[in-house]
Amino acid sequence: MAQDERKTEPDAAARIRETQASLARSRSAQAASVPLIGPSTARYESREKVTGQARYAGDVGPVGAAYAYAISAPVARGRITRMDVSDAQRVPGVLRIYDHQSMKGRVKPLAILGEGGYAATSLTPMSGPDIAHDGQIVGLVVAESYEAAREAANRVKLDIQATKPSACFGDPGLRTRPLSEVRKTKMWKDPKVGNADAAFSAAPLKVEAEYATPTQHHNPIELYSTTCMWSDGRLTIHEPSAGVNILKHGVAEQLGIVPELVDVISPFVGGMFGSKVAVTSRTVVIALAARDLGRPVKCVSTREQGFTNATHRAETRHKVKLSCGTDGRLASYGHEGSELTSRTDAYTVNGTQNTVHMYAWPALDTKVLMVEADRNTPGFMRSPPEVPYMFALEVAMDEMAEKAGIDPVKFRQINDAQTSTYENKRFTSRSVIQCLNQGATAFGWSRRNPRPGSMRDGDWLVGYGVAMASYPTVHVPAAVRVRVLADGTAAVQIAAHDPGTGAYTMAAMIAGQELGIDPQKVRVEMGDSRLPPGPLAGGSNTTASICNAIAQACSNIRVRLNVAPGQAVTMALTSGAVEEYLDWAPPGLEAAKAMTANYKGQPEFWGGAAGADALRFAFGAEFVEVRVHARTREIRVPRITGAFAAGRIMNKRTAHSQLMGGLIWGIGSALHEATEIDRRASKYVNDNIAEYLIPVNADIPAVEVIMIPEDDREANALGIKGVGELGNVGTAAAIANAVYHATGKRVRDLPIRIENLLPDVKRV
Ligand code: MOS
């Protein structure tokens, strides 16, 4: 099927060009007539999920399957000199034990996603004796049962020549290089405007400080798993994946077979936020084992293995310099970010690409440094650039406002930039002032006494803090098939993904709206590489991409059936069905090229700062109250208010969930979340879920989400900006700022812990 679809590319490209202009006109005209905040619709798949009917990839247990268990490297750096499997082979039920010698040469190298490949790491699985990080897969046991495979894996004896690893910032043996030198396929230019050093020196008021964010792991509820089966030379992979086409093409390349022979099935994803998109090391070795044994092989990673076999949010450091005049107008912005990565890959989030557009500074100077350690390659995790970089900037903004003697809400409003000083681009819409005003009113910001430590309620020190959220509005190409049947129902097929966000619901809603039928009558299929290639779930692109694509396909059907907007297309069908297959590409991309890449599982992102015409971003303002106990320094967050403007909101209920979830995650990020590492061994210490601290209901009594209507049909035809990641940007900074306001202690290193707030006592 994929082969046939590829042949349609030139036709599809021509069709896209034809329809693109009319799309913008008709969509935009029609969009004007529907509310900016859509209905509150229950999730399409909610009944299936709460009744346990939803079959996740890990639920697949094929008849006759064998079970695999990975052998993890016990050191972070070294070389395997001998692997003794004699004891392991005696475990009843063991079928095969693989090591780097038996796997050698069988897996072809794969570049990482974003560097022309599909992988989470460019380490080729089990390709040699060298160990590059703790937990690296160095062997695989396949047995009749999971228990037997695990038992045998534990009996394999490894002789290792270990070398002392470099684990963290400040450790000996790290290699530091500017990102502009490291980037292999894409040129990286650190944003600069004017002479920021001179402006900083000349300014009367300045802030210069260092900030830090820790390693964080996704730790999704649904464990990482892979089940592979071969039939007549075709491979089927059941794996929780939010990028089924990425996995399909990546594994095909690793195996050296054509992608048409690989199917990936992943209808539901039980949590991921970035960690189930790129190809990790386990999949291809499971596929090879299944082929060797001639039977299905299933592998479920343990919690601990998930910490090293998948990705994580990289640890970062920041040097920020801000300066302003006595009138409170910013004069300069300096930001040097350092990101910890592996020795094998320069994975970067280069957050300055977005922070430079935040405020009206006339001069700026930024730099991103890559710091290579003996760690596994990091990857993207909810708001990858913004969480670390906006934390540093938004705490620095609070410090700057205080120096200027200006309220931090007003300070941000004074420095609002409707046109960015970097590249002099305007925003298609930017509702920073509205977010600040509405958030402040709802929160009761006017009750804040600006003096730190001045607000108290009994034993509790009370603090109010504010910070901004921003997130680029991005789109990726999407192919979609819409079928309308004479029985009054419709079907939408698109290999997009719903990792709990509401994507299924959105697809049904937009199709129902455009076809003039009840969304309940729209059947949606997603998460399967046999469907038309839709977007990966990343960069909060899904709603904007799939809704624009589906709307266009439906509108084409309406034109074919000669049905006016607002009327039901099913009325025009007396028998049979009508079907539309459409390739949609974001308007700023060269359509034919973008779609060719999409069919290869190489989605091109467009939007954010990439638009030649303007900048596309969503914004929010977050307000928090913290209470710090005067004696114990226990930190509580009794209430939080977020006001967001993110263009059209398709579904009020699911958007609210995304934003609220983001705010709550932000609380965890500020106060609880850090993957601790044993620096001597470069090993994660709390690699489990028991010590994975997240805020529970008792920790979050009041969360208020305000969605501000924003009509921006220039961002895209439907004016959808996306809300998946916006909510947790800025929360940690708002809490750090509130903690300062409550206590007078400025904490610039996350997470903020009780010990950071204790009086400085001399230790004996
Ligand atoms: Mo985000 S982790 O780029 O969906």
XYZ file of C-alpha atoms in Angstrom, residues 101-510:
410
model
C 29.747 -11.286 18.790
C 26.623 -13.073 17.614
C 24.894 -9.754 16.736
C 27.952 -8.175 15.152
C 27.327 -6.802 11.668
C 23.642 -7.680 11.716
C 22.319 -4.215 12.601
C 23.062 -1.377 10.193
C 23.955 2.004 11.705
C 21.172 4.561 12.097
C 21.527 8.307 12.609
C 19.465 10.082 15.236
C 16.132 11.759 14.588
C 16.734 15.317 13.478
C 20.138 14.408 12.034
C 18.784 12.567 9.012
C 17.910 9.335 10.831
C 15.248 7.908 13.076
C 17.091 6.779 16.200
C 17.196 7.973 19.802
C 20.913 7.138 19.872
C 23.422 6.553 17.115
C 24.973 3.688 19.082
C 24.408 0.564 17.002
C 22.928 -2.056 19.333
C 25.290 -4.886 20.320
C 27.782 -4.029 17.610
C 30.977 -4.337 19.631
C 32.558 -4.833 23.052
C 32.643 -1.131 24.012
C 30.326 0.275 26.657
C 29.280 3.919 26.232
C 26.773 4.269 29.065
C 25.387 2.482 32.075
C 22.496 0.194 31.173
C 23.484 -0.117 27.519
C 22.024 -3.284 25.997
C 24.986 -5.669 25.702
C 23.137 -8.953 25.371
C 19.717 -10.505 24.940
C 18.289 -13.713 26.326
C 15.292 -15.330 24.656
C 13.394 -18.022 26.518
C 10.062 -19.776 26.762
C 8.999 -17.453 29.573
C 9.809 -13.976 30.825
C 10.942 -15.433 34.150
C 13.362 -17.857 32.512
C 14.806 -15.107 30.305
C 15.308 -12.832 33.293
C 16.830 -15.569 35.422
C 19.264 -16.501 32.661
C 20.177 -12.857 32.040
C 21.069 -12.527 35.708
C 23.352 -15.570 35.425
C 25.397 -14.241 32.539
C 28.864 -13.319 33.785
C 30.524 -10.299 32.237
C 34.244 -9.575 32.472
C 34.723 -5.878 31.915
C 37.723 -3.624 31.670
C 36.164 -0.534 33.218
C 37.292 3.062 32.806
C 36.323 5.901 35.138
C 33.367 7.745 33.577
C 32.556 11.454 33.485
C 28.996 11.901 34.674
C 28.004 15.513 35.297
C 28.877 19.158 34.797
C 32.142 19.900 36.551
C 33.513 16.354 36.348
C 36.961 15.743 34.858
C 37.103 14.299 31.350
C 34.067 16.046 29.829
C 34.317 17.515 26.371
C 32.673 20.918 25.784
C 32.061 22.301 22.303
C 29.890 25.105 20.948
C 26.753 23.799 19.272
C 27.660 25.792 16.169
C 30.674 23.461 15.725
C 28.941 20.217 16.619
C 25.814 20.317 14.472
C 26.384 17.846 11.664
C 23.496 18.273 9.272
C 21.929 21.592 10.186
C 23.860 24.801 10.594
C 23.316 26.380 13.983
C 23.831 30.091 14.383
C 23.653 31.489 17.902
C 21.238 34.457 17.820
C 22.890 37.851 18.312
C 21.676 41.436 17.867
C 23.746 44.581 18.346
C 26.413 44.808 21.021
C 24.934 43.207 24.112
C 28.177 43.475 26.109
C 28.414 47.223 25.594
C 24.716 47.697 26.379
C 25.102 45.638 29.537
C 28.129 47.651 30.704
C 26.413 50.947 30.058
C 23.071 50.059 31.665
C 22.319 51.395 35.155
C 20.599 48.209 36.361
C 21.764 44.658 35.762
C 21.310 41.050 36.737
C 23.939 38.407 36.140
C 23.249 34.947 37.518
C 23.604 31.211 36.928
C 20.752 28.726 36.828
C 20.569 24.937 36.733
C 18.021 22.274 35.822
C 18.415 18.566 36.582
C 18.122 15.350 34.598
C 14.478 14.271 34.400
C 13.034 11.007 33.126
C 9.704 10.389 31.407
C 8.937 7.219 33.389
C 5.599 6.618 31.592
C 2.964 4.454 33.276
C 2.977 2.080 30.293
C 6.381 0.405 30.233
C 8.475 0.344 27.074
C 7.785 -2.879 25.222
C 8.293 -4.498 21.834
C 6.657 -7.543 20.260
C 7.920 -8.624 16.842
C 6.573 -11.268 14.508
C 7.454 -12.286 10.965
C 5.170 -13.781 8.377
C 6.202 -14.434 4.764
C 9.128 -12.040 5.102
C 7.005 -9.259 6.560
C 7.691 -7.869 9.996
C 4.932 -6.641 12.322
C 5.982 -4.620 15.359
C 3.665 -3.967 18.293
C 5.289 -1.218 20.293
C 3.969 1.848 22.109
C 5.072 4.421 19.566
C 4.094 8.026 18.955
C 5.910 7.912 15.628
C 4.848 4.715 13.845
C 6.355 5.766 10.517
C 9.601 6.756 12.164
C 9.829 3.316 13.767
C 8.854 1.550 10.541
C 11.520 3.258 8.460
C 14.152 3.200 11.173
C 13.909 -0.525 11.832
C 13.782 -1.263 8.097
C 17.014 0.678 7.651
C 18.649 -1.122 10.584
C 17.619 -4.491 9.102
C 18.542 -3.516 5.556
C 15.082 -4.333 4.185
C 12.594 -2.159 2.308
C 10.219 -0.250 4.612
C 7.216 -1.709 2.779
C 7.955 -4.960 4.632
C 7.539 -3.428 8.079
C 4.255 -2.596 9.835
C 4.061 -0.836 13.189
C 0.890 -1.045 15.256
C 0.343 1.270 18.205
C -3.261 2.388 18.638
C -2.773 3.626 22.225
C 0.228 5.043 24.012
C 0.174 4.957 27.804
C 2.227 8.038 28.476
C 5.437 9.190 26.844
C 5.846 12.946 26.281
C 8.725 12.490 23.931
C 10.171 9.146 24.954
C 8.285 6.872 22.541
C 8.985 8.620 19.261
C 12.570 7.880 18.206
C 13.826 4.321 17.613
C 15.519 2.887 20.700
C 18.071 0.075 20.759
C 15.758 -2.733 21.766
C 13.444 -2.986 18.760
C 15.832 -4.219 16.093
C 17.405 -6.918 18.254
C 13.940 -8.246 19.148
C 13.078 -8.255 15.427
C 16.236 -10.237 14.626
C 15.592 -12.729 17.426
C 12.030 -13.277 16.161
C 13.335 -13.952 12.654
C 16.051 -16.333 13.899
C 13.650 -18.324 16.041
C 10.792 -18.271 13.566
C 8.308 -17.241 16.226
C 7.011 -14.041 17.828
C 9.257 -12.520 20.477
C 7.977 -10.200 23.173
C 10.102 -7.968 25.389
C 8.885 -5.693 28.163
C 11.593 -3.479 29.603
C 11.789 -3.102 33.354
C 11.395 0.309 34.995
C 15.156 0.546 35.495
C 15.907 -0.401 31.896
C 13.537 2.338 30.742
C 15.828 4.915 32.338
C 18.766 3.976 30.119
C 17.204 2.365 27.025
C 14.954 5.328 26.263
C 15.659 9.046 26.484
C 15.449 11.680 29.217
C 15.504 15.455 29.667
C 19.112 16.614 29.702
C 20.677 18.385 32.640
C 21.401 22.056 31.831
C 23.282 25.100 33.126
C 22.654 28.737 32.218
C 24.475 32.042 32.510
C 21.970 34.838 32.051
C 22.691 38.562 31.861
C 19.898 41.134 31.763
C 20.142 44.889 31.942
C 17.612 47.698 31.903
C 17.225 51.438 32.274
C 15.662 53.161 35.279
C 12.445 53.331 33.237
C 12.326 49.517 33.327
C 13.027 49.043 29.640
C 15.337 46.121 28.928
C 18.655 47.108 27.368
C 20.254 43.707 26.786
C 19.825 39.941 27.090
C 22.693 37.501 27.341
C 22.165 33.753 27.634
C 24.721 30.994 27.519
C 23.122 27.565 27.858
C 25.073 24.370 28.436
C 23.392 21.038 27.754
C 24.705 17.686 28.916
C 24.692 15.002 26.246
C 26.301 11.673 25.422
C 29.686 11.147 23.770
C 27.951 9.658 20.753
C 25.305 12.294 19.986
C 24.968 16.049 20.252
C 21.301 16.002 21.185
C 20.311 19.619 21.762
C 17.198 21.653 22.526
C 18.936 24.982 21.763
C 16.322 26.952 23.669
C 17.666 30.392 22.774
C 16.008 29.972 19.355
C 12.738 30.700 21.149
C 13.683 32.793 24.194
C 15.178 35.567 22.029
C 11.656 36.471 20.914
C 10.274 36.913 24.426
C 10.910 40.594 25.138
C 11.812 43.897 23.492
C 15.550 43.917 24.192
C 17.459 45.978 21.636
C 20.643 43.912 22.041
C 21.151 40.222 22.641
C 23.949 37.705 22.677
C 23.377 33.970 23.084
C 25.364 30.793 22.918
C 24.684 27.069 23.288
C 27.388 24.677 24.459
C 27.265 20.896 24.243
C 28.896 19.029 27.107
C 29.633 15.382 26.352
C 29.591 12.880 29.207
C 29.458 9.095 29.611
C 25.665 9.039 29.629
C 22.950 7.736 27.348
C 21.750 10.214 24.741
C 19.010 12.530 26.029
C 15.904 13.311 24.014
C 12.827 15.449 23.940
C 10.578 15.715 26.947
C 7.554 18.000 27.311
C 8.525 21.533 26.193
C 12.109 20.459 25.566
C 13.716 23.884 24.972
C 11.361 25.974 27.078
C 11.423 24.108 30.373
C 15.130 24.723 31.041
C 15.706 27.948 29.087
C 12.512 29.744 30.123
C 13.148 28.778 33.745
C 16.467 30.635 33.639
C 15.072 33.626 31.763
C 11.886 34.005 33.798
C 13.679 33.879 37.146
C 16.202 36.418 35.814
C 13.254 38.611 34.742
C 11.919 38.495 38.315
C 15.331 39.522 39.622
C 15.530 42.337 37.076
C 12.044 43.612 37.933
C 12.965 43.720 41.592
C 16.165 45.676 40.864
C 14.132 48.138 38.810
C 11.569 48.452 41.607
C 8.770 47.505 39.218
C 6.019 44.941 39.764
C 6.986 41.784 37.811
C 3.659 41.719 35.909
C 4.056 45.338 34.879
C 7.738 44.782 34.080
C 6.807 42.106 31.528
C 4.122 44.315 30.031
C 6.544 47.234 29.660
C 8.881 44.924 27.766
C 6.324 43.179 25.577
C 7.441 42.892 21.947
C 4.780 42.653 19.236
C 7.698 42.547 16.810
C 10.741 40.515 17.802
C 14.016 42.416 17.846
C 15.697 39.269 16.531
C 15.254 39.197 12.747
C 12.661 41.930 13.135
C 9.686 39.601 12.683
C 6.160 40.326 13.850
C 3.960 37.749 15.596
C 0.829 36.491 13.846
C -0.714 37.083 17.269
C 0.747 37.557 20.707
C -1.560 37.947 23.684
C 1.024 38.372 26.442
C -0.632 41.499 27.891
C -4.076 39.845 27.940
C -2.689 36.706 29.608
C -0.984 38.776 32.293
C -4.028 40.961 32.914
C -6.607 38.187 33.050
C -4.355 35.892 35.056
C -3.497 38.633 37.558
C -7.152 39.554 38.064
C -8.307 35.978 38.544
C -5.434 35.234 40.898
C -5.773 38.390 42.980
C -2.259 39.612 42.258
C -3.098 43.112 43.531
C -3.093 41.736 47.095
C 0.646 41.102 46.795
C 2.902 43.183 49.021
C 6.077 43.508 46.936
C 8.469 43.221 49.882
C 9.876 39.674 50.193
C 8.994 37.938 53.449
C 6.258 40.463 54.229
C 3.199 38.240 53.794
C 2.468 35.753 56.533
C -0.401 33.556 57.648
C 0.322 32.118 61.098
C 3.328 29.828 60.788
C 3.349 30.070 57.009
C 5.322 32.536 54.919
C 3.233 33.420 51.868
C 4.676 34.227 48.466
C 3.178 35.164 45.091
C 5.119 34.558 41.907
C 4.560 34.996 38.196
C 6.269 33.755 35.034
C 5.476 33.521 31.340
C 4.853 30.460 29.226
C 5.485 30.375 25.501
C 5.524 27.617 22.931
C 6.038 27.676 19.165
C 3.083 26.757 16.960
C 4.350 24.029 14.659
C 2.857 21.806 11.984
C 4.094 18.759 10.129
C 2.863 17.236 6.869
C -0.001 14.756 7.137
C -1.735 12.404 4.743
C -5.319 11.487 5.533
C -8.110 9.344 4.091
C -11.710 10.368 4.766
C -14.562 8.110 3.721
C -18.219 9.083 3.871
C -20.811 6.328 3.666
C -24.431 6.445 2.628
C -25.483 5.092 6.033
C -24.662 8.498 7.505
C -21.318 7.594 9.026
C -17.773 8.582 8.130
C -14.293 7.215 8.731
C -11.009 9.051 9.171
C -7.727 7.211 8.737
C -4.513 8.927 9.684
C -1.363 7.511 11.253
C -1.281 10.207 13.921
C -1.043 9.299 17.628
C -3.017 9.847 20.787
C -0.765 9.537 23.834
C -3.694 10.519 26.036
C -4.012 14.012 24.594
C -7.392 13.782 22.860
C -6.209 13.479 19.246
C -8.849 10.830 18.381
C -11.543 13.163 19.710
C -10.218 16.141 17.758
C -10.179 14.141 14.516
C -13.801 13.080 15.008
C -14.850 16.617 15.957
C -13.313 18.381 12.982
